[in-house]
PDB file of C-alpha atoms in Angstrom:
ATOM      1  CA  UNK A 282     -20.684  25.764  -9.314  1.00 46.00           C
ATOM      2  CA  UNK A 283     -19.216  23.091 -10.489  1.00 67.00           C
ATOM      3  CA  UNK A 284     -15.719  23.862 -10.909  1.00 69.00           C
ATOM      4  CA  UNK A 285     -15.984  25.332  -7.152  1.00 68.00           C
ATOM      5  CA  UNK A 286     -17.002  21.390  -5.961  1.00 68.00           C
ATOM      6  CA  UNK A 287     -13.597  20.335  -7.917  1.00 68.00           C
ATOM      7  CA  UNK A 288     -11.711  22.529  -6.157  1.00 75.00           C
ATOM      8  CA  UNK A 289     -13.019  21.937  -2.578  1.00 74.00           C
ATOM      9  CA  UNK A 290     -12.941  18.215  -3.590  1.00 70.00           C
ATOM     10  CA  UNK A 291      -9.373  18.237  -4.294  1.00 71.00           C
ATOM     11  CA  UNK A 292      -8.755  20.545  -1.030  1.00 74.00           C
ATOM     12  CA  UNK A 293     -10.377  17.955   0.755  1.00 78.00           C
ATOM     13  CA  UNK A 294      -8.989  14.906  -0.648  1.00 82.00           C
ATOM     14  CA  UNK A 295      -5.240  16.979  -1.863  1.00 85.00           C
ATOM     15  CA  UNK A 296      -3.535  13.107  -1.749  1.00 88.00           C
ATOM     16  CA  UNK A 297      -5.403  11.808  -4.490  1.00 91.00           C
ATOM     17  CA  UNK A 298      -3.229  13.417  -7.395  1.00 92.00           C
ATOM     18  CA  UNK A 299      -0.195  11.656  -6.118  1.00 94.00           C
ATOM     19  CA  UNK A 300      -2.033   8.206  -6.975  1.00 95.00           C
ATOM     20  CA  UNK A 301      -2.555   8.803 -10.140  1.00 95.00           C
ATOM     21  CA  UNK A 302       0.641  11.385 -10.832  1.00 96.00           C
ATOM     22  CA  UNK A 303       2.716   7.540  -9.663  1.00 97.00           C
ATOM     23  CA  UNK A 304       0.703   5.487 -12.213  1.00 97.00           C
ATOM     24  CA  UNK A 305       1.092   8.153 -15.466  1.00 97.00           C
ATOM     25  CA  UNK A 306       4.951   7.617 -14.974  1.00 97.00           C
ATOM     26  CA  UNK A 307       4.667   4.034 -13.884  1.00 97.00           C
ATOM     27  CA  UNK A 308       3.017   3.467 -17.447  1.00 97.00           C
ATOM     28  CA  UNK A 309       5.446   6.116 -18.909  1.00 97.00           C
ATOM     29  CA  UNK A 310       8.277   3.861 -17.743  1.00 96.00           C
ATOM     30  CA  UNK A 311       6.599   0.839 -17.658  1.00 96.00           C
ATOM     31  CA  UNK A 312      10.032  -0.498 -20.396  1.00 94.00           C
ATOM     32  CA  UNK A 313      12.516  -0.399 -18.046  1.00 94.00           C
ATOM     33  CA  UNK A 314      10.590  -3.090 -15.932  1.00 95.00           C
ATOM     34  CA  UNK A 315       8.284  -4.907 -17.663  1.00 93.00           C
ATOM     35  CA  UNK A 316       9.735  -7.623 -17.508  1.00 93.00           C
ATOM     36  CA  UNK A 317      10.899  -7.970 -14.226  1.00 95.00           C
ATOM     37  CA  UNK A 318       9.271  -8.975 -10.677  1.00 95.00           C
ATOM     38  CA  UNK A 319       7.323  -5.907 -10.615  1.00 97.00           C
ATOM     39  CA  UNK A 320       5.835  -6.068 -14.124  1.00 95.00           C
ATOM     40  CA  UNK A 321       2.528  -5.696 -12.512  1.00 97.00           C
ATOM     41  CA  UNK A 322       3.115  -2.710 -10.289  1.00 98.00           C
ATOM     42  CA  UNK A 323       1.320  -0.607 -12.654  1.00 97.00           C
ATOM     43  CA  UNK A 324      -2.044  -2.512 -12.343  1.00 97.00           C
ATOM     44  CA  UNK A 325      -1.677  -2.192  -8.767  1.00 97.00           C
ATOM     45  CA  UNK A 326      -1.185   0.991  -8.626  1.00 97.00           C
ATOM     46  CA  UNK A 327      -4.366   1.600 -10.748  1.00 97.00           C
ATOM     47  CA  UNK A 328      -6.022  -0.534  -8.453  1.00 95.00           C
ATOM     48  CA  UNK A 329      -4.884   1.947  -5.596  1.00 95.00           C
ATOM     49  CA  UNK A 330      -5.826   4.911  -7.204  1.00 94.00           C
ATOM     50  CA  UNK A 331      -9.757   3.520  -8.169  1.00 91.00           C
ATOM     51  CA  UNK A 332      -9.810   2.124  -4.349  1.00 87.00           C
ATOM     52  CA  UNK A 333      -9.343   4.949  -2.739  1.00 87.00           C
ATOM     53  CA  UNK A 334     -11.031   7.236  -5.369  1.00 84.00           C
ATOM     54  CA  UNK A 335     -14.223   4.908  -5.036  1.00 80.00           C
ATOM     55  CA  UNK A 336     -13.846   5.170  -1.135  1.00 75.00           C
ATOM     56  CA  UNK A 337     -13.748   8.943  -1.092  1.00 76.00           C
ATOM     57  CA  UNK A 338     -17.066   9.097  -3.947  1.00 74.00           C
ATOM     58  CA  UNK A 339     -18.866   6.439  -1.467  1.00 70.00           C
ATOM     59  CA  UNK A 340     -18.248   8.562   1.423  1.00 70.00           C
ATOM     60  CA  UNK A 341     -19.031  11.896  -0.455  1.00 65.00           C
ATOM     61  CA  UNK A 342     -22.005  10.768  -2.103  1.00 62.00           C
ATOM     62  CA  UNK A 343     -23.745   7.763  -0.251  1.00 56.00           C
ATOM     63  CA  UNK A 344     -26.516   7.504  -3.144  1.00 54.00           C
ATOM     64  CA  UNK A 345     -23.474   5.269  -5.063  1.00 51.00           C
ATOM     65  CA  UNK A 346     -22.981   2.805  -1.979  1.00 51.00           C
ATOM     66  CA  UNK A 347     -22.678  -0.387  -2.464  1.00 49.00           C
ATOM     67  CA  UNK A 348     -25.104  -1.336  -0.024  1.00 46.00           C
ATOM     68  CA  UNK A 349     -29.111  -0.772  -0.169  1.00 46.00           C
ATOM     69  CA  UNK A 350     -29.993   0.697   3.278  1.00 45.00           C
ATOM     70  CA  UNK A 351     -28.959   4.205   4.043  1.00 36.00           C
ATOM     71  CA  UNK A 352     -27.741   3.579   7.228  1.00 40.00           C
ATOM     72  CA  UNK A 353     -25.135   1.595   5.440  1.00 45.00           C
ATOM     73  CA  UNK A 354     -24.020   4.030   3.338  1.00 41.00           C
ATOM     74  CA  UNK A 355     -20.784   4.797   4.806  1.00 45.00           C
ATOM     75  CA  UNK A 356     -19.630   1.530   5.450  1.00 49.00           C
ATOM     76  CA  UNK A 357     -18.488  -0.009   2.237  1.00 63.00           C
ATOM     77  CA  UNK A 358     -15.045  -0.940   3.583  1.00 79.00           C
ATOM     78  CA  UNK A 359     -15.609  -4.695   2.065  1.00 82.00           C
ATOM     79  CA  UNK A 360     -13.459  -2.427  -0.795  1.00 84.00           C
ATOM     80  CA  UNK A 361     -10.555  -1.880   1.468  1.00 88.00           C
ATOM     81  CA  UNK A 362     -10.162  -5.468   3.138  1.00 93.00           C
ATOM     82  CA  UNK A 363     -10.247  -6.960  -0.453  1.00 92.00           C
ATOM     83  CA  UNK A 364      -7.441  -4.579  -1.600  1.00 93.00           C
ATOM     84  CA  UNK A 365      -5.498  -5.291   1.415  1.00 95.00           C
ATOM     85  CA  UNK A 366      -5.255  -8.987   0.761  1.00 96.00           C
ATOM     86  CA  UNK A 367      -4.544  -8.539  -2.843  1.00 97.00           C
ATOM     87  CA  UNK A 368      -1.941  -6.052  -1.951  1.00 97.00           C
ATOM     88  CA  UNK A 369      -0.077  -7.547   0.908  1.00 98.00           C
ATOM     89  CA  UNK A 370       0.040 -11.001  -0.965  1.00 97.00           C
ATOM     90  CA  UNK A 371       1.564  -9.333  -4.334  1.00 98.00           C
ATOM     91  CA  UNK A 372       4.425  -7.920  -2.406  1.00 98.00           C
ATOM     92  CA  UNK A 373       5.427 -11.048  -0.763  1.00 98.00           C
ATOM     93  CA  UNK A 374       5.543 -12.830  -3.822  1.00 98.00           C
ATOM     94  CA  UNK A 375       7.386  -9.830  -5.387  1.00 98.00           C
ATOM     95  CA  UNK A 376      10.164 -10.271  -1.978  1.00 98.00           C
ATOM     96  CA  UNK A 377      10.049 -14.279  -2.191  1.00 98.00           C
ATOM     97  CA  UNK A 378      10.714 -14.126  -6.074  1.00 97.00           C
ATOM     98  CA  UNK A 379      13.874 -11.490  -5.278  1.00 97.00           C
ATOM     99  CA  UNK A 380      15.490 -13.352  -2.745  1.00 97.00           C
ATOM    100  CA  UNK A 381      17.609 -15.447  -3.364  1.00 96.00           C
ATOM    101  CA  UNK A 382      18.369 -17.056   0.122  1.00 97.00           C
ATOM    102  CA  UNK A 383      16.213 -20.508   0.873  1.00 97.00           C
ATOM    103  CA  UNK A 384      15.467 -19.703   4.473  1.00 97.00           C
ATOM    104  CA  UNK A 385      14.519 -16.312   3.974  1.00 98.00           C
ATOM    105  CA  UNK A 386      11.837 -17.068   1.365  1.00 98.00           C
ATOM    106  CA  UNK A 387      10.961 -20.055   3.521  1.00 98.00           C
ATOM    107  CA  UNK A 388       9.753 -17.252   5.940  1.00 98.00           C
ATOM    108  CA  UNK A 389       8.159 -15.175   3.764  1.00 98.00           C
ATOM    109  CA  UNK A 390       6.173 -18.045   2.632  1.00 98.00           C
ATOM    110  CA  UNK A 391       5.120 -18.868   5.661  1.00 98.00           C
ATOM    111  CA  UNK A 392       5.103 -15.441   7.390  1.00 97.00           C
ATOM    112  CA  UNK A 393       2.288 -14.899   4.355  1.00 98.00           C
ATOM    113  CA  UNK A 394       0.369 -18.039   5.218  1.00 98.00           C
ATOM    114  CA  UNK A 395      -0.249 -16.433   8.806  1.00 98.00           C
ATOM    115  CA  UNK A 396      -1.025 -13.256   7.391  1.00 98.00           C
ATOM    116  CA  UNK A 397      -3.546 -14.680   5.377  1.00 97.00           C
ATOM    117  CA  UNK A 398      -4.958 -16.780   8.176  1.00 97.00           C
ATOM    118  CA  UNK A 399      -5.058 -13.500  10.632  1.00 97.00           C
ATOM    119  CA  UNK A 400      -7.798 -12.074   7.596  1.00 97.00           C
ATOM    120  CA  UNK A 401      -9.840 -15.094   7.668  1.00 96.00           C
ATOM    121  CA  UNK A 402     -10.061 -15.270  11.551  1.00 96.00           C
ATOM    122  CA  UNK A 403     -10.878 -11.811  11.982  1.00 95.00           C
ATOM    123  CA  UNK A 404     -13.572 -11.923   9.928  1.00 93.00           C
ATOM    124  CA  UNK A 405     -14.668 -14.147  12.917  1.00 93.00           C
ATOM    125  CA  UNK A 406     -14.754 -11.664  15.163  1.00 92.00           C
ATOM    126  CA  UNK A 407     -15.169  -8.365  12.918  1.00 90.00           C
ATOM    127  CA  UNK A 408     -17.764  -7.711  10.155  1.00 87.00           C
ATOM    128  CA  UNK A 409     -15.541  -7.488   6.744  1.00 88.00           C
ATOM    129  CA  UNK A 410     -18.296  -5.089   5.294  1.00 82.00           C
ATOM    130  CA  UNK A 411     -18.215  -2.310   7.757  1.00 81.00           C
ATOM    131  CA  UNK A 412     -15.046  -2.360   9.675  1.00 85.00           C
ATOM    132  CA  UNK A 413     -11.524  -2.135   8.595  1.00 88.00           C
ATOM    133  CA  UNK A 414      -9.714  -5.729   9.731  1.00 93.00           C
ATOM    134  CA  UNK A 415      -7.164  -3.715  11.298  1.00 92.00           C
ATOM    135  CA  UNK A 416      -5.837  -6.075  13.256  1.00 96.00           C
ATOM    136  CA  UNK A 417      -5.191  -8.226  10.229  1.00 97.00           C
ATOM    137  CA  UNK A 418      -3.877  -5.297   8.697  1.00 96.00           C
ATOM    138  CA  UNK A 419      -1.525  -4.390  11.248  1.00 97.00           C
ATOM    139  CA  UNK A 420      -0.355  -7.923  11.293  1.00 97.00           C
ATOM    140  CA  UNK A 421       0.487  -7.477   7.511  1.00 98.00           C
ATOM    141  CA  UNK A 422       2.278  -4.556   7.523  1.00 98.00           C
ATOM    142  CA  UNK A 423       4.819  -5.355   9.844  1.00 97.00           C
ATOM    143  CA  UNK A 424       5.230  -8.984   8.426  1.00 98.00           C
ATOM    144  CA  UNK A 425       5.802  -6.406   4.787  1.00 98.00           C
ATOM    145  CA  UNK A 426       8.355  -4.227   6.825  1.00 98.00           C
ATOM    146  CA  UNK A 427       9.952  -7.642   7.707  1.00 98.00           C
ATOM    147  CA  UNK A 428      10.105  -9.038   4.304  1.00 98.00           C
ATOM    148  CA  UNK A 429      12.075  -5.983   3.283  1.00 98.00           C
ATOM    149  CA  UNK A 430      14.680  -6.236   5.824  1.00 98.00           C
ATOM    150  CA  UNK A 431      15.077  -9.802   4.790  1.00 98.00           C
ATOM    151  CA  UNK A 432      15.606  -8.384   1.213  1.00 98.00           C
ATOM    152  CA  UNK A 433      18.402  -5.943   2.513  1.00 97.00           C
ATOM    153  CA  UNK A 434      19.650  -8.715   4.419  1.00 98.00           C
ATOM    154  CA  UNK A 435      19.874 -11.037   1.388  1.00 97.00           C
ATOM    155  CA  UNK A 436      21.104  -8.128  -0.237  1.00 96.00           C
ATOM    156  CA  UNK A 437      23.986  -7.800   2.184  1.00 95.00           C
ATOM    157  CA  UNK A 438      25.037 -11.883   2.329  1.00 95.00           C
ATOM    158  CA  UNK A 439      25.763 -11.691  -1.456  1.00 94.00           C
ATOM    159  CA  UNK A 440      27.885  -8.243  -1.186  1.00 92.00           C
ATOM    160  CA  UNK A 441      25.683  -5.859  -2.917  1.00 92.00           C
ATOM    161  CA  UNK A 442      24.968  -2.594  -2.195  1.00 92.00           C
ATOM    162  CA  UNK A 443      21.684  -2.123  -0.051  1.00 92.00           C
ATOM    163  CA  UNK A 444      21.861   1.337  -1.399  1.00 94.00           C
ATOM    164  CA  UNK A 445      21.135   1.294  -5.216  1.00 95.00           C
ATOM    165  CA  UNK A 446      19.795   4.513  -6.508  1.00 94.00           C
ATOM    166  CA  UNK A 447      19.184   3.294 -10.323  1.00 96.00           C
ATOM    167  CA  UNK A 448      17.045   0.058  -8.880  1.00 96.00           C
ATOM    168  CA  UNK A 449      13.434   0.443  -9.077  1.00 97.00           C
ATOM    169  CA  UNK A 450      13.333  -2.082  -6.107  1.00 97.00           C
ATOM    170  CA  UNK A 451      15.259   0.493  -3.599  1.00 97.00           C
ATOM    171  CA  UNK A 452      12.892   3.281  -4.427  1.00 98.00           C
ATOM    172  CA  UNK A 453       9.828   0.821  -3.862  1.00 98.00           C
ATOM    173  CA  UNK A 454      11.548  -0.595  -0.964  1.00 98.00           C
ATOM    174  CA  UNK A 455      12.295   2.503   1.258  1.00 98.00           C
ATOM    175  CA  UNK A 456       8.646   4.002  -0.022  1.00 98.00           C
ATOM    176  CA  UNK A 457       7.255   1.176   1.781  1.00 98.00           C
ATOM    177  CA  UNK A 458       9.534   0.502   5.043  1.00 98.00           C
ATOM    178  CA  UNK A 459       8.721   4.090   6.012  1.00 98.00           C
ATOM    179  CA  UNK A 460       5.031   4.311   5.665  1.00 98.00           C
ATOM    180  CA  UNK A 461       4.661   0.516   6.640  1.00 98.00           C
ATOM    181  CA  UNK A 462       6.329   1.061   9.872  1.00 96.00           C
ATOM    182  CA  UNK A 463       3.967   4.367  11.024  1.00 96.00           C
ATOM    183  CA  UNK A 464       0.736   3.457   9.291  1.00 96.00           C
ATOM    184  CA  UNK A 465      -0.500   0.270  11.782  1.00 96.00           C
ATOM    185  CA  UNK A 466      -0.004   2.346  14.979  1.00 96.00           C
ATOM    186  CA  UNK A 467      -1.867   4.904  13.113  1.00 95.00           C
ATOM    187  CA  UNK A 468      -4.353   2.639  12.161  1.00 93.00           C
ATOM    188  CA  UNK A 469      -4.821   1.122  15.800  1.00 95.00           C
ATOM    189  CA  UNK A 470      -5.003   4.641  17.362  1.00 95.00           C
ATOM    190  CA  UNK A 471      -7.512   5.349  14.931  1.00 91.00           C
ATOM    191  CA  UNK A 472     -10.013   2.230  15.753  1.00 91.00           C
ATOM    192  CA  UNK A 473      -8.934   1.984  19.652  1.00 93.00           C
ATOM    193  CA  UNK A 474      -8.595   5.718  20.773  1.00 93.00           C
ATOM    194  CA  UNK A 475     -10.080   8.130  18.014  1.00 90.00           C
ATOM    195  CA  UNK A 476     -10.044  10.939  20.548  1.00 93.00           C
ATOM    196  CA  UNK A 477      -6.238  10.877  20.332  1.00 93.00           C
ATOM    197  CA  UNK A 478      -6.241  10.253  16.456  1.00 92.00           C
ATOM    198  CA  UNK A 479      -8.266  13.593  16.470  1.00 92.00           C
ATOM    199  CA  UNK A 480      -6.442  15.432  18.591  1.00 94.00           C
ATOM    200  CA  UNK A 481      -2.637  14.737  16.845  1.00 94.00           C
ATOM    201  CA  UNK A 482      -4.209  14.650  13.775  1.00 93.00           C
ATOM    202  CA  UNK A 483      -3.466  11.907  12.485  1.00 94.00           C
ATOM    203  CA  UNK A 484      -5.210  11.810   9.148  1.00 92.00           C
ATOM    204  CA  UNK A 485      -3.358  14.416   8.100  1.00 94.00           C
ATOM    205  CA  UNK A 486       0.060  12.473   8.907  1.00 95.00           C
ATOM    206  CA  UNK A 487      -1.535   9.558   7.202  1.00 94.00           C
ATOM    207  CA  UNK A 488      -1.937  11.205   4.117  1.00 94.00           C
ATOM    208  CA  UNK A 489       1.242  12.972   4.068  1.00 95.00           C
ATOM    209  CA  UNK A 490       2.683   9.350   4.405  1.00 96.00           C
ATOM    210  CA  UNK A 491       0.428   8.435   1.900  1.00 96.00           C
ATOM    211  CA  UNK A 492       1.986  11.695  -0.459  1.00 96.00           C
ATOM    212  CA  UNK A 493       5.559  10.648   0.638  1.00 97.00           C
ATOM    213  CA  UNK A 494       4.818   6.628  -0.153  1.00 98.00           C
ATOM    214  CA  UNK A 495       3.627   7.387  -4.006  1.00 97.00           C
ATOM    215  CA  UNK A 496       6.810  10.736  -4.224  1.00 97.00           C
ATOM    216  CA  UNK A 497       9.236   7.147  -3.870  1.00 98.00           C
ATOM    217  CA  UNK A 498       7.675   5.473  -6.131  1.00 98.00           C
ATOM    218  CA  UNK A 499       7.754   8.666  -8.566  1.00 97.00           C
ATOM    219  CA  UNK A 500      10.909   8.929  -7.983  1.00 97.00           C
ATOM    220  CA  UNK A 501      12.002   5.751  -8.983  1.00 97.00           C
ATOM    221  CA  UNK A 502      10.060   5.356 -12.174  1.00 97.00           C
ATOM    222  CA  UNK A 503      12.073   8.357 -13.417  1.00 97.00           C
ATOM    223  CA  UNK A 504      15.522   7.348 -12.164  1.00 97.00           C
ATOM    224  CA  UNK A 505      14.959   3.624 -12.767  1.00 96.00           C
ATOM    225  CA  UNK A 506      17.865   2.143 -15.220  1.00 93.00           C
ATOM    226  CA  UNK A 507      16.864  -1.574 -16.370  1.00 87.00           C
ATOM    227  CA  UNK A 508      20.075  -2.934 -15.643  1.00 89.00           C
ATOM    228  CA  UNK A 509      20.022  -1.914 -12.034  1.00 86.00           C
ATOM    229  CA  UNK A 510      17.148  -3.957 -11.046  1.00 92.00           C
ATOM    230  CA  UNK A 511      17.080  -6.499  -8.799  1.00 83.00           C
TER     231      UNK A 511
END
């Protein structure tokens, strides 16, 4: 009985292996950039995989909420909205530390101090503990799709290739500008219109975005070459 709940678990919930697949070989080739701007990826990515993993247990088994009253049960997203801050604000700082233009990391700077602000005021107007911030969130990801065009960008003005199949960076990079440019309007259709998120089904394009995000990052852990980074 048992093994039958595993397996309809991980029907369910088939994106989960890819979370923790990325952060075996993010560990496994932790070497090659451990000392470099993403020298914390790894804990990130950990901190990814026990989110979400959490999420799914809370929502599969409400007697672990975080919250007392059962008709709270399912709303424990105070989990997500922390992770998003924490998340959003380490890749900024992992952009403004790589570029090497003034005025570019002028705007990330600043682009993060609104992004930051946009969290605190909708917690204003949206309860933190039971609904996703997703305007916040939307706000963030598209200021993160930004901040990697400004690394391209700085990447062209000083003649490199934008290109770079051996950089960890690149791999990270493109994993991100794809499923940072779909998953807001996602995310908006799902809190605005959830009769249309239903009927394209759009949970099951988030998590193959989700599947393709974490295949990047798998990708380059194993191609990575430490002198490439950057």
């Amino acid at each position: 009985m048992m093994l039958q709940e595993v397996i309809n678990f991980l029907a369910e919930y088939y994106f989960l292996p890819i979370y923790f697949i990325s952060l075996i070989l993010s560990i496994v080739k932790y070497r090659r950039y451990f000392d470099t701007e993403l020298k914390y990826f790894p804990i990130l990515i950990a901190y990814t995989f026990l989110n979400e993993l959490l999420g799914v247990l809370i929502r599969e088994y409400p007697s672990i909420s975080l919250f007392e009253k059962i008709e709270d049960s399912s709303y424990n997203l105070i989990i997500y909205n922390i992770y998003s801050v924490i998340f959003f604000c380490y890749f900024y700082y992992v952009y403004w530390k790589l570029i090497a233009n003034k005025k570019f990391k002028n705007w990330i700077f600043k682009g993060a101090i609104v992004v930051l602000a946009s969290f605190i005021i909708s917690c204003f107007f949206q309860n933190p503990n039971n609904v996703d911030l997703f305007y916040a969130v939307s706000i963030a990801s598209w200021f993160l799709v930004f901040s990697i065009i400004l690394y391209a960008l700085d990447k062209h003005l000083k003649k490199e290739k934008i290109v770079q199949k051996y950089n960890l960076v690149f791999w990270v990079s493109l994993a991100l500008f794809i499923f940072y440019n779909v998953f807001p309007v996602i995310f908006l259709i799902g809190y605005l219109n959830y009769d249309l998120w239903v009927q394209l089904e759009l949970r099951t394009v988030l998590r193959t975005l989700i599947i393709i995000m974490h295949g990047f990052f798998c990708i380059g852990f194993l191609v990575n070459k430490r002198r490439a980074f950057g």
